[in-house]
CSV table of C-alpha atoms in Angstrom, one decimal:
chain,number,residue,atom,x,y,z
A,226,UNK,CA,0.0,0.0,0.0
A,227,UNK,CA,1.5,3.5,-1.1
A,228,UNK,CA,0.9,6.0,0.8
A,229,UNK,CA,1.4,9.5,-0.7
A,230,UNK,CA,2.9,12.2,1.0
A,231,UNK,CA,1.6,15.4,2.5
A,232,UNK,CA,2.0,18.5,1.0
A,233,UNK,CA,3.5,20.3,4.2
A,234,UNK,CA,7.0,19.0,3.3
A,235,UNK,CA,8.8,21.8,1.9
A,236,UNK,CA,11.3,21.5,-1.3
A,237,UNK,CA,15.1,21.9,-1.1
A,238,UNK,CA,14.4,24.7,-3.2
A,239,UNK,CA,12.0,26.9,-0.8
A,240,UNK,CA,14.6,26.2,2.4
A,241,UNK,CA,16.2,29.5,2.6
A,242,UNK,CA,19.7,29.4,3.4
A,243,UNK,CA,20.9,28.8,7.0
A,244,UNK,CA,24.3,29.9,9.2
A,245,UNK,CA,26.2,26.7,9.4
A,246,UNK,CA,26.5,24.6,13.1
A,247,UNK,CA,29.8,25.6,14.8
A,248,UNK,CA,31.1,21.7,15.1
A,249,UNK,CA,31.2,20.5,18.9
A,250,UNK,CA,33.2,17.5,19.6
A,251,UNK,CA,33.7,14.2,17.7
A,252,UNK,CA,31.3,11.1,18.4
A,253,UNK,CA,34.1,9.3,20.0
A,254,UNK,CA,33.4,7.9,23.9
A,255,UNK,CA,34.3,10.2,26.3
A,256,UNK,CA,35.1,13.3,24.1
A,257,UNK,CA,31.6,13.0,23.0
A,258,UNK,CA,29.9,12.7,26.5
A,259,UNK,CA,32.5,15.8,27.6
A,260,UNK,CA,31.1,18.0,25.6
A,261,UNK,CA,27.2,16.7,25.9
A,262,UNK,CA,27.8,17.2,29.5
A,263,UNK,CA,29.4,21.3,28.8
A,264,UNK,CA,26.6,21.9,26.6
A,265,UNK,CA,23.5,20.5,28.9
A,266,UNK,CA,25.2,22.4,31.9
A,267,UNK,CA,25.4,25.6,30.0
A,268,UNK,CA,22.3,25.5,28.6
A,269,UNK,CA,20.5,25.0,32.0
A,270,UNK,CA,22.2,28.3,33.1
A,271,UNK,CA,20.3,29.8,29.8
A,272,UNK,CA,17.7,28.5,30.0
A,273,UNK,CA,17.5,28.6,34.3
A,274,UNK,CA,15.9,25.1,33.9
A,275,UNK,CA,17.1,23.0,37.3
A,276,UNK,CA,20.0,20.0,36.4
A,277,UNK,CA,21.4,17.4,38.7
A,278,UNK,CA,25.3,18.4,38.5
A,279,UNK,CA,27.8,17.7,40.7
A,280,UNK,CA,29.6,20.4,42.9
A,281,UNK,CA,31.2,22.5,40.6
A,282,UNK,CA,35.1,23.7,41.0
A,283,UNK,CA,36.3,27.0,39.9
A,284,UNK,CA,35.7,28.0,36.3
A,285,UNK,CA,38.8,26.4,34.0
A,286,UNK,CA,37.0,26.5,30.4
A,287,UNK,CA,39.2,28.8,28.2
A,288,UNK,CA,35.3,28.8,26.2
A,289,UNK,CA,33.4,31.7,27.5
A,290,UNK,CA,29.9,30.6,28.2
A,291,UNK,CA,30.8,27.1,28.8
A,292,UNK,CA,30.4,25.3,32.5
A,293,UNK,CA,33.6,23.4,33.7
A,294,UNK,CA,33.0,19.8,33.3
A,295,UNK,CA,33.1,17.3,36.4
A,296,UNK,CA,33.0,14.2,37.4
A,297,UNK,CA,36.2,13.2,34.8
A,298,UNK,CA,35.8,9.2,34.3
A,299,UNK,CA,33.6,8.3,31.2
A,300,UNK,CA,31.1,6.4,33.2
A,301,UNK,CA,30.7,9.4,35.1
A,302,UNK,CA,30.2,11.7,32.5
A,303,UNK,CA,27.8,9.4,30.9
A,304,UNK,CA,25.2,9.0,34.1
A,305,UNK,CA,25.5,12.6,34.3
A,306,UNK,CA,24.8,13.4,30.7
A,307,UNK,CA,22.2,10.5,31.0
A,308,UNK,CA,20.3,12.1,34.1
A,309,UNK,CA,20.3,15.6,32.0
A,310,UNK,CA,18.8,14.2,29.2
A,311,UNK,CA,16.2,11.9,30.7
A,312,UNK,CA,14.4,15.0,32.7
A,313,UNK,CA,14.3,17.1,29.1
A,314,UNK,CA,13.3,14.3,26.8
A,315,UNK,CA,10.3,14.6,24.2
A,316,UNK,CA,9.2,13.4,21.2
A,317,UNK,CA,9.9,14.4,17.7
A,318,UNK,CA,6.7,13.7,16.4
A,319,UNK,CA,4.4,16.4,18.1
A,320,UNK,CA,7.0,19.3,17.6
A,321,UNK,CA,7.0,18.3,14.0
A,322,UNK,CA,3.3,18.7,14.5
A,323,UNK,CA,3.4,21.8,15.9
A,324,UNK,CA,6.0,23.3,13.6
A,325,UNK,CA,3.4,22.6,10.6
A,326,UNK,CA,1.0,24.3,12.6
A,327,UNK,CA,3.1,27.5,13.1
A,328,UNK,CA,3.9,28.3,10.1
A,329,UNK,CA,0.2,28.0,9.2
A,330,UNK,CA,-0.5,30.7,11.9
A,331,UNK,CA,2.5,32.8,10.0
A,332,UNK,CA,3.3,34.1,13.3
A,333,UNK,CA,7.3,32.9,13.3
A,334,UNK,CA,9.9,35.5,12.3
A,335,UNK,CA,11.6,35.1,9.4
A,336,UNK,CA,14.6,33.0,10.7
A,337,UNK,CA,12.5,30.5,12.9
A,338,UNK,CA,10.3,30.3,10.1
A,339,UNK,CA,13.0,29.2,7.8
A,340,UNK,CA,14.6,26.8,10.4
A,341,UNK,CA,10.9,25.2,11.0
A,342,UNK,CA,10.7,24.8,7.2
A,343,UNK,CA,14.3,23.1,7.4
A,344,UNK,CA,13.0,20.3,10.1
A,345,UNK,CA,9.8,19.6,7.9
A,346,UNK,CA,12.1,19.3,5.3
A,347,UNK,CA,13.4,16.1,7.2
A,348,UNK,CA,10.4,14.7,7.0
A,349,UNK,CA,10.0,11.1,4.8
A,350,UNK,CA,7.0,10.1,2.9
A,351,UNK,CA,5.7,6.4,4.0
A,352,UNK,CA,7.0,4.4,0.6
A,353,UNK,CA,6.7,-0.1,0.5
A,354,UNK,CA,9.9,0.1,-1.8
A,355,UNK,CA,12.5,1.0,1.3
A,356,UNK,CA,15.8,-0.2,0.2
A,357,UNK,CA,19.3,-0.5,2.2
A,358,UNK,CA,20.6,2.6,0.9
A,359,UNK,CA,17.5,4.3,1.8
A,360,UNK,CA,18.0,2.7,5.8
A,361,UNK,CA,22.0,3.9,5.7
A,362,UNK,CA,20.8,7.6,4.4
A,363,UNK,CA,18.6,7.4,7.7
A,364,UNK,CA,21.2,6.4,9.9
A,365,UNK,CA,23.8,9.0,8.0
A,366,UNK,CA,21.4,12.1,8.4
A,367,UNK,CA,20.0,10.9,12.1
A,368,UNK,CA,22.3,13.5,14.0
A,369,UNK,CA,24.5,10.4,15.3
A,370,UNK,CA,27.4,11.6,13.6
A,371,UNK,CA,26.9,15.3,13.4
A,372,UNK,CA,29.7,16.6,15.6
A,373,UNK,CA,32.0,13.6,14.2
A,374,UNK,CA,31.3,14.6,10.4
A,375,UNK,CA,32.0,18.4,11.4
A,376,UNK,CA,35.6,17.5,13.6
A,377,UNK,CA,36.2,15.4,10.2
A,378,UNK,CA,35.0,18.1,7.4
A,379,UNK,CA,34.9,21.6,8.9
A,380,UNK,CA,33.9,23.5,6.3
A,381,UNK,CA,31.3,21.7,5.3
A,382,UNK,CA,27.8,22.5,5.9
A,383,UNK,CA,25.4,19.8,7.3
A,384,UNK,CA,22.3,21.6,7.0
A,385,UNK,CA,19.6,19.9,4.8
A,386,UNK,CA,20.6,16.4,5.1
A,387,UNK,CA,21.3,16.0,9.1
A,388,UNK,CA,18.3,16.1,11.6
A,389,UNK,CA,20.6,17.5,14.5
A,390,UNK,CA,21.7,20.4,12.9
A,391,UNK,CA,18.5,21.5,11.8
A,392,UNK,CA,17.4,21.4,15.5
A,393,UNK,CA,20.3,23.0,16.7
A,394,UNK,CA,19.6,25.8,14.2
A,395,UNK,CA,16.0,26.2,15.0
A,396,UNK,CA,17.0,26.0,18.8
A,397,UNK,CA,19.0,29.3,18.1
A,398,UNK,CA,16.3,31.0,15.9
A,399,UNK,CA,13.5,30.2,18.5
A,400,UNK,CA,15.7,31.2,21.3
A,401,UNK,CA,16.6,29.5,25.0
A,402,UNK,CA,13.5,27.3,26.6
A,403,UNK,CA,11.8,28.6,29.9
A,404,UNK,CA,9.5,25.3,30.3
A,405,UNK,CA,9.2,22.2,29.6
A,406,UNK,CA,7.0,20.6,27.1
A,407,UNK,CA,3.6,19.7,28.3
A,408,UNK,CA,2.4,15.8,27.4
A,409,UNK,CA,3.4,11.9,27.8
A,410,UNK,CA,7.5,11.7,26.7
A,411,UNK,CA,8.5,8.7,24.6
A,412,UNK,CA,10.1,5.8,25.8
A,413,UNK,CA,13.8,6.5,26.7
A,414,UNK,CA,16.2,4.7,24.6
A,415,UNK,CA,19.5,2.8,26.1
A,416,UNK,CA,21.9,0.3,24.9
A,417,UNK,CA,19.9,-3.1,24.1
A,418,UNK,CA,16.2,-1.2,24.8
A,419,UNK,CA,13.5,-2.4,22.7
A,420,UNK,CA,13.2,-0.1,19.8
A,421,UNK,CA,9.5,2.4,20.0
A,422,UNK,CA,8.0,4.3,17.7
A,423,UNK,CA,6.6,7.3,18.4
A,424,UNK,CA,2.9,7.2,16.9
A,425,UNK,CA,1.5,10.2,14.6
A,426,UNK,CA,1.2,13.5,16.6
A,427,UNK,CA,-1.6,16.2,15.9
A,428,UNK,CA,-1.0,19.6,16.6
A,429,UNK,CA,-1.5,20.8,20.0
A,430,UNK,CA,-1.4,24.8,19.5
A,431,UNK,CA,-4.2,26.7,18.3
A,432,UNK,CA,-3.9,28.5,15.0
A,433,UNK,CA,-4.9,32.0,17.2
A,434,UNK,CA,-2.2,31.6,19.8
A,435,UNK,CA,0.2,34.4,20.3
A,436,UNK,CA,3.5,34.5,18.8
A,437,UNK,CA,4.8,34.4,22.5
A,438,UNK,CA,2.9,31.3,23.1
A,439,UNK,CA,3.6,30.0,20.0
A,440,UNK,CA,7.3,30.2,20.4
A,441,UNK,CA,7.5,29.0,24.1
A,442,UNK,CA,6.2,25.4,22.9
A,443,UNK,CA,8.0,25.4,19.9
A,444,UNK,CA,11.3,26.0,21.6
A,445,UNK,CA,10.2,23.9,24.6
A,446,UNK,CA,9.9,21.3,22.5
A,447,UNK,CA,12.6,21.6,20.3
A,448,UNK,CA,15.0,21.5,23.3
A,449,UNK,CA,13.4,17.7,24.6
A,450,UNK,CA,13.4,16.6,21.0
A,451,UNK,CA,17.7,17.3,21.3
A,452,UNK,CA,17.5,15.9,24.3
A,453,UNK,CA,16.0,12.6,23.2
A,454,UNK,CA,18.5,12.3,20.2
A,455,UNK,CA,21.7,12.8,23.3
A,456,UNK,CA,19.9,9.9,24.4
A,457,UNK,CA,20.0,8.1,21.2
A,458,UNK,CA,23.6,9.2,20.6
A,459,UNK,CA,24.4,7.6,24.3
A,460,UNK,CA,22.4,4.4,23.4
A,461,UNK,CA,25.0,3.7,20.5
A,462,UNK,CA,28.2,4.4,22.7
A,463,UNK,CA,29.8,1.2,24.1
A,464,UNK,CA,29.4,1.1,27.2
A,465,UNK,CA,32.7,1.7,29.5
A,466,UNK,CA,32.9,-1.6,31.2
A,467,UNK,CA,32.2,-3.8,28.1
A,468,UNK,CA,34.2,-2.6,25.7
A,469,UNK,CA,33.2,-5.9,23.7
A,470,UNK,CA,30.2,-5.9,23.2
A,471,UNK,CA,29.0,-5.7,19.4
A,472,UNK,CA,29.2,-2.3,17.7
A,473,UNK,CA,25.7,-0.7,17.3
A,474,UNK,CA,23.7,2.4,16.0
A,475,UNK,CA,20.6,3.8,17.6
A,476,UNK,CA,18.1,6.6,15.7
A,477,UNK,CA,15.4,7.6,14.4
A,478,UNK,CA,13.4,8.8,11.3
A,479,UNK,CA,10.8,11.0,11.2
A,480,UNK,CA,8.1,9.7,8.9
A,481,UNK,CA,5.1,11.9,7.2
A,482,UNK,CA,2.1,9.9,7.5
A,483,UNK,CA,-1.6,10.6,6.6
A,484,UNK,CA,-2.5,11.1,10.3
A,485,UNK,CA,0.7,13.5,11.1
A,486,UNK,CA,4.2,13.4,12.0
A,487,UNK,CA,5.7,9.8,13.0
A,488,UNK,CA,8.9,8.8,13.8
A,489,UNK,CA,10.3,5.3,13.1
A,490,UNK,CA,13.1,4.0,15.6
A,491,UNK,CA,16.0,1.8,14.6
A,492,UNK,CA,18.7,-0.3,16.0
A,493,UNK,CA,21.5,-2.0,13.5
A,494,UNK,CA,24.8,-3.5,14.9
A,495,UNK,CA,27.5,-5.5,14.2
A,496,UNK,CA,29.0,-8.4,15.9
A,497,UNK,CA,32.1,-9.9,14.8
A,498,UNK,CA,33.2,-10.7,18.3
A,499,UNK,CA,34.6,-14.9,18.3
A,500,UNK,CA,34.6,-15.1,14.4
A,501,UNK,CA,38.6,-13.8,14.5
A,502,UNK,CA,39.7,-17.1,14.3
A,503,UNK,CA,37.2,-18.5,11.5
A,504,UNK,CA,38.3,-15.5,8.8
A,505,UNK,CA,35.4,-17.0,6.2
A,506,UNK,CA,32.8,-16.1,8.3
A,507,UNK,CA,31.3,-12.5,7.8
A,508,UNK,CA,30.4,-10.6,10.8
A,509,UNK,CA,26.8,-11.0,11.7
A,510,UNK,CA,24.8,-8.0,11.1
A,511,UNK,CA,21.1,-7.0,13.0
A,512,UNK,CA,18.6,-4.6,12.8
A,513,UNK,CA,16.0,-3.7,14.7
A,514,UNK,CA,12.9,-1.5,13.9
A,515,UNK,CA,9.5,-0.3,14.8
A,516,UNK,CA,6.8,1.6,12.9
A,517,UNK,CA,3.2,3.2,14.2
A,518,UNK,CA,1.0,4.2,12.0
A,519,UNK,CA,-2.6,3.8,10.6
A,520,UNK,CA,-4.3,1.4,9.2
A,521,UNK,CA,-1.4,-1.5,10.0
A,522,UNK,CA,-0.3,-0.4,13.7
A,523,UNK,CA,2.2,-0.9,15.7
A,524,UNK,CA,5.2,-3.5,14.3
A,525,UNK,CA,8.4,-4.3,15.9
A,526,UNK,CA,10.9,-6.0,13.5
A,527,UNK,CA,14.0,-8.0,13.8
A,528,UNK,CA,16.4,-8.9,11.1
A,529,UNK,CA,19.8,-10.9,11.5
A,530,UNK,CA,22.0,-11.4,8.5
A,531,UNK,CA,25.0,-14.2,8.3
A,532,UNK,CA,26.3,-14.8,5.2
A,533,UNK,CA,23.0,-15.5,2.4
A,534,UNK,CA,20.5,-15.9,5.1
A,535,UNK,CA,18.3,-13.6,6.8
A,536,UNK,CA,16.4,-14.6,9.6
A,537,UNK,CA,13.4,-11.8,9.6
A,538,UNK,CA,10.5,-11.7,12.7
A,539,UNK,CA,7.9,-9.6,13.2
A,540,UNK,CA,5.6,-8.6,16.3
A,541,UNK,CA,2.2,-7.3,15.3
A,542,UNK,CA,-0.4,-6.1,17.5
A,543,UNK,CA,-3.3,-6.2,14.9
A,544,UNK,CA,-4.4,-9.9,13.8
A,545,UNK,CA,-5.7,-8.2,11.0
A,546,UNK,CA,-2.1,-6.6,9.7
A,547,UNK,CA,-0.4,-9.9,10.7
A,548,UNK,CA,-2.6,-12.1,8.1
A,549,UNK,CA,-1.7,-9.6,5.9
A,550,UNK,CA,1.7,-9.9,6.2
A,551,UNK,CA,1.5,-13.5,6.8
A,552,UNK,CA,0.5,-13.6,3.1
A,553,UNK,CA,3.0,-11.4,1.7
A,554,UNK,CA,5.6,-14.0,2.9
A,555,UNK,CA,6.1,-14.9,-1.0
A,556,UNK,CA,6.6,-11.7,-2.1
A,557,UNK,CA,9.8,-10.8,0.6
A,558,UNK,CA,10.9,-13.8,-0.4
A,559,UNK,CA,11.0,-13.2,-4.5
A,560,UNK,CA,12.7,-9.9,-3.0
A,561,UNK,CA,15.2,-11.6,-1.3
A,562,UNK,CA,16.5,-14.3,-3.7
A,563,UNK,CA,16.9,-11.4,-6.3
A,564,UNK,CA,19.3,-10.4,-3.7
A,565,UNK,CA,21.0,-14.1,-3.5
A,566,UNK,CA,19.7,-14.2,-0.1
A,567,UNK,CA,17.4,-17.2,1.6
A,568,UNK,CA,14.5,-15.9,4.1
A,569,UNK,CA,13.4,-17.4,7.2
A,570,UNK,CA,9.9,-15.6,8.3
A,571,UNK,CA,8.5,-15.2,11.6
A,572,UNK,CA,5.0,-13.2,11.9
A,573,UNK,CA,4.0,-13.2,15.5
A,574,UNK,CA,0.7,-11.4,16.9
A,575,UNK,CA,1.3,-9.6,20.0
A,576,UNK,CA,3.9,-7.6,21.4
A,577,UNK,CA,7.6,-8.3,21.1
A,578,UNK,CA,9.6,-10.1,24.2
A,579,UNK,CA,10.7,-6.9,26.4
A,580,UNK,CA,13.9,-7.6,27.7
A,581,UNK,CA,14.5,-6.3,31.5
A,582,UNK,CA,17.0,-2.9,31.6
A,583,UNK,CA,20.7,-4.3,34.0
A,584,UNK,CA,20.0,-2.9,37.7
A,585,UNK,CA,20.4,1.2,38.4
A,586,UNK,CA,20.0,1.9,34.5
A,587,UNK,CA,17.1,3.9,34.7
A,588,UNK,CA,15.8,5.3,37.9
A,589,UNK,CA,12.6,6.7,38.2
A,590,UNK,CA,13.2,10.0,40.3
A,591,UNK,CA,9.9,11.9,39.8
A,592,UNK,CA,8.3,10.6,43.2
């Protein structure tokens, strides 16, 4: 089933031109989670929203407007970046919504205006023909890699293809967030998580709000939307005391769909730990997805791909949608063999197993 896309989705031809992204640090372990844990700090002092910190030493940062950074170890610095994000995090899907919304009330100046039409712009039409180069653009443009491709390629400009720059750009046009967004927040992703999509959003501000109001939520928003993709970006980090576990990536899309704004989550990684000594056997490759949206529901996907076989399953919540896809069985098939690769099918109705998060991963604190 095709499903066409929206007409909200602006052109790379009507995105005005935007200031490039000063690069920040590269995606590399503790570098990465040093400078996550200068900018969060920071930005709580701009934004005079309250952040667990430790006790602060006196100012060392040669970078003006920059918080010194403490505790030092990486584990450290990740359960501080972690707490940060985790009281900031929202979804993607309603600020998309609400960004549509805005520049239907016409309300935004004209450089949040052309930073909103630069996130819609991110936006990807529901298509059945996805194909692996269209999955690795995903994970290219997610924001994963943004401060890594910057460190690597300075002068060159990441807006229009990477989802984090754009909200880092619309961050600045919309100004520093006083509150925080209203609403349930996704499900936080960590290291071996089950993936979640985040379900099609409406709008939540009227078309007569003021430009105050309207800008409040939209920068609100856009500040728990970074703060979600820090948590995807400290999902895909190994984690300091298993240095060996297999490599992985953790993002996500956002999708237009006919109901609104989705987002699609996605897990791939690669595990070539105990093959050293067998040098014929490739690495074995996974991937992980989910997907929300009308009239099919929620699925949760695995893959798994070792040498010309791919073992695929698939957790539907619909009896309806699995029949469906029950019958389409054939069809993946044909697909697959015209890639020289054998298919082993699982449909299963109901939700996928949930695996249990390692003790003192996630701490509820809100009580």
């Amino acid at each position: 089933m095709k499903v066409a896309p929206v007409g909200t989705i602006p052109t790379a031809a009507q995105v005005p031109a935007l200031a490039p992204v000063r690069p920040v640090a590269r995606v590399q372990g503790g570098q990465l989670l040093r400078e996550m844990q200068r900018a969060v700090e920071a930005d709580a002092v701009d934004t005079a929203l309250p952040v667990e910190a430790p006790s602060r030493q006196p100012k060392t940062s040669s970078l003006p407007g920059l918080a010194p950074l403490l505790p030092q170890t990486p584990a450290q610095a990740m359960a501080a970046a972690l707490r940060t994000a985790l009281t900031r995090q929202s979804g993607l899907a309603p600020l998309m919504a609400d960004l549509s919304q805005a520049l239907r009330a016409q309300v935004l100046s004209p450089p949040a205006r052309a930073a909103a039409m630069q996130m819609l712009a991110q936006l990807l039409p529901l298509d059945p023909e996805v194909r692996g180069a269209d999955i690795k653009r995903a994970l290219k443009n997610s924001g994963l890699f943004l401060e890594a491709n910057l460190a690597a390629e300075p002068g060159k400009s990441p807006l229009g293809s990477d989802l984090k720059a754009a909200l880092l750009v619309l961050r600045q046009a919309l100004g520093p967030a006083t509150r925080r967004p209203p609403g349930a927040t996704p499900r936080p992703p960590y290291g071996g998580a089950p993936t979640s999509a985040q379900k099609a959003a409406m709008p939540s501000l009227p078309l007569d709000a003021s430009a105050g109001a309207i800008g409040e939520a939209l920068a609100a928003e856009t500040q728990g939307a970074l703060a979600h993709l820090d948590l995807l970006q400290l999902a895909s980090l190994p984690e300091p005391d298993r240095p060996n576990d297999p490599t992985r990536w953790m993002f996500e899309t956002p999708l237009q769909t006919p109901q609104g704004p989705g987002v699609a989550q996605f897990e791939i990684s690669r595990d070539s730990q105990g093959r050293a000594r067998d040098e014929e056997r490739e690495p074995l490759w996974r991937a992980r997805f989910s997907v929300d949206f009308e009239p099919v529901g929620p699925i949760d996907a695995q893959v798994a791909f070792e040498g010309d076989l791919a073992r695929v399953s698939l957790w539907v919540l619909r009896t309806e949608a699995a029949e469906r896809l029950r019958a389409a069985q054939p069809l993946l098939a044909q697909a697959l063999a015209a890639a020289n690769l054998q298919l082993e099918l699982a449909v299963h109705s109901g939700p996928p197993p949930a695996p249990l998060p390692s003790a003192g991963r996630l701490l509820d604190q809100s009580a």
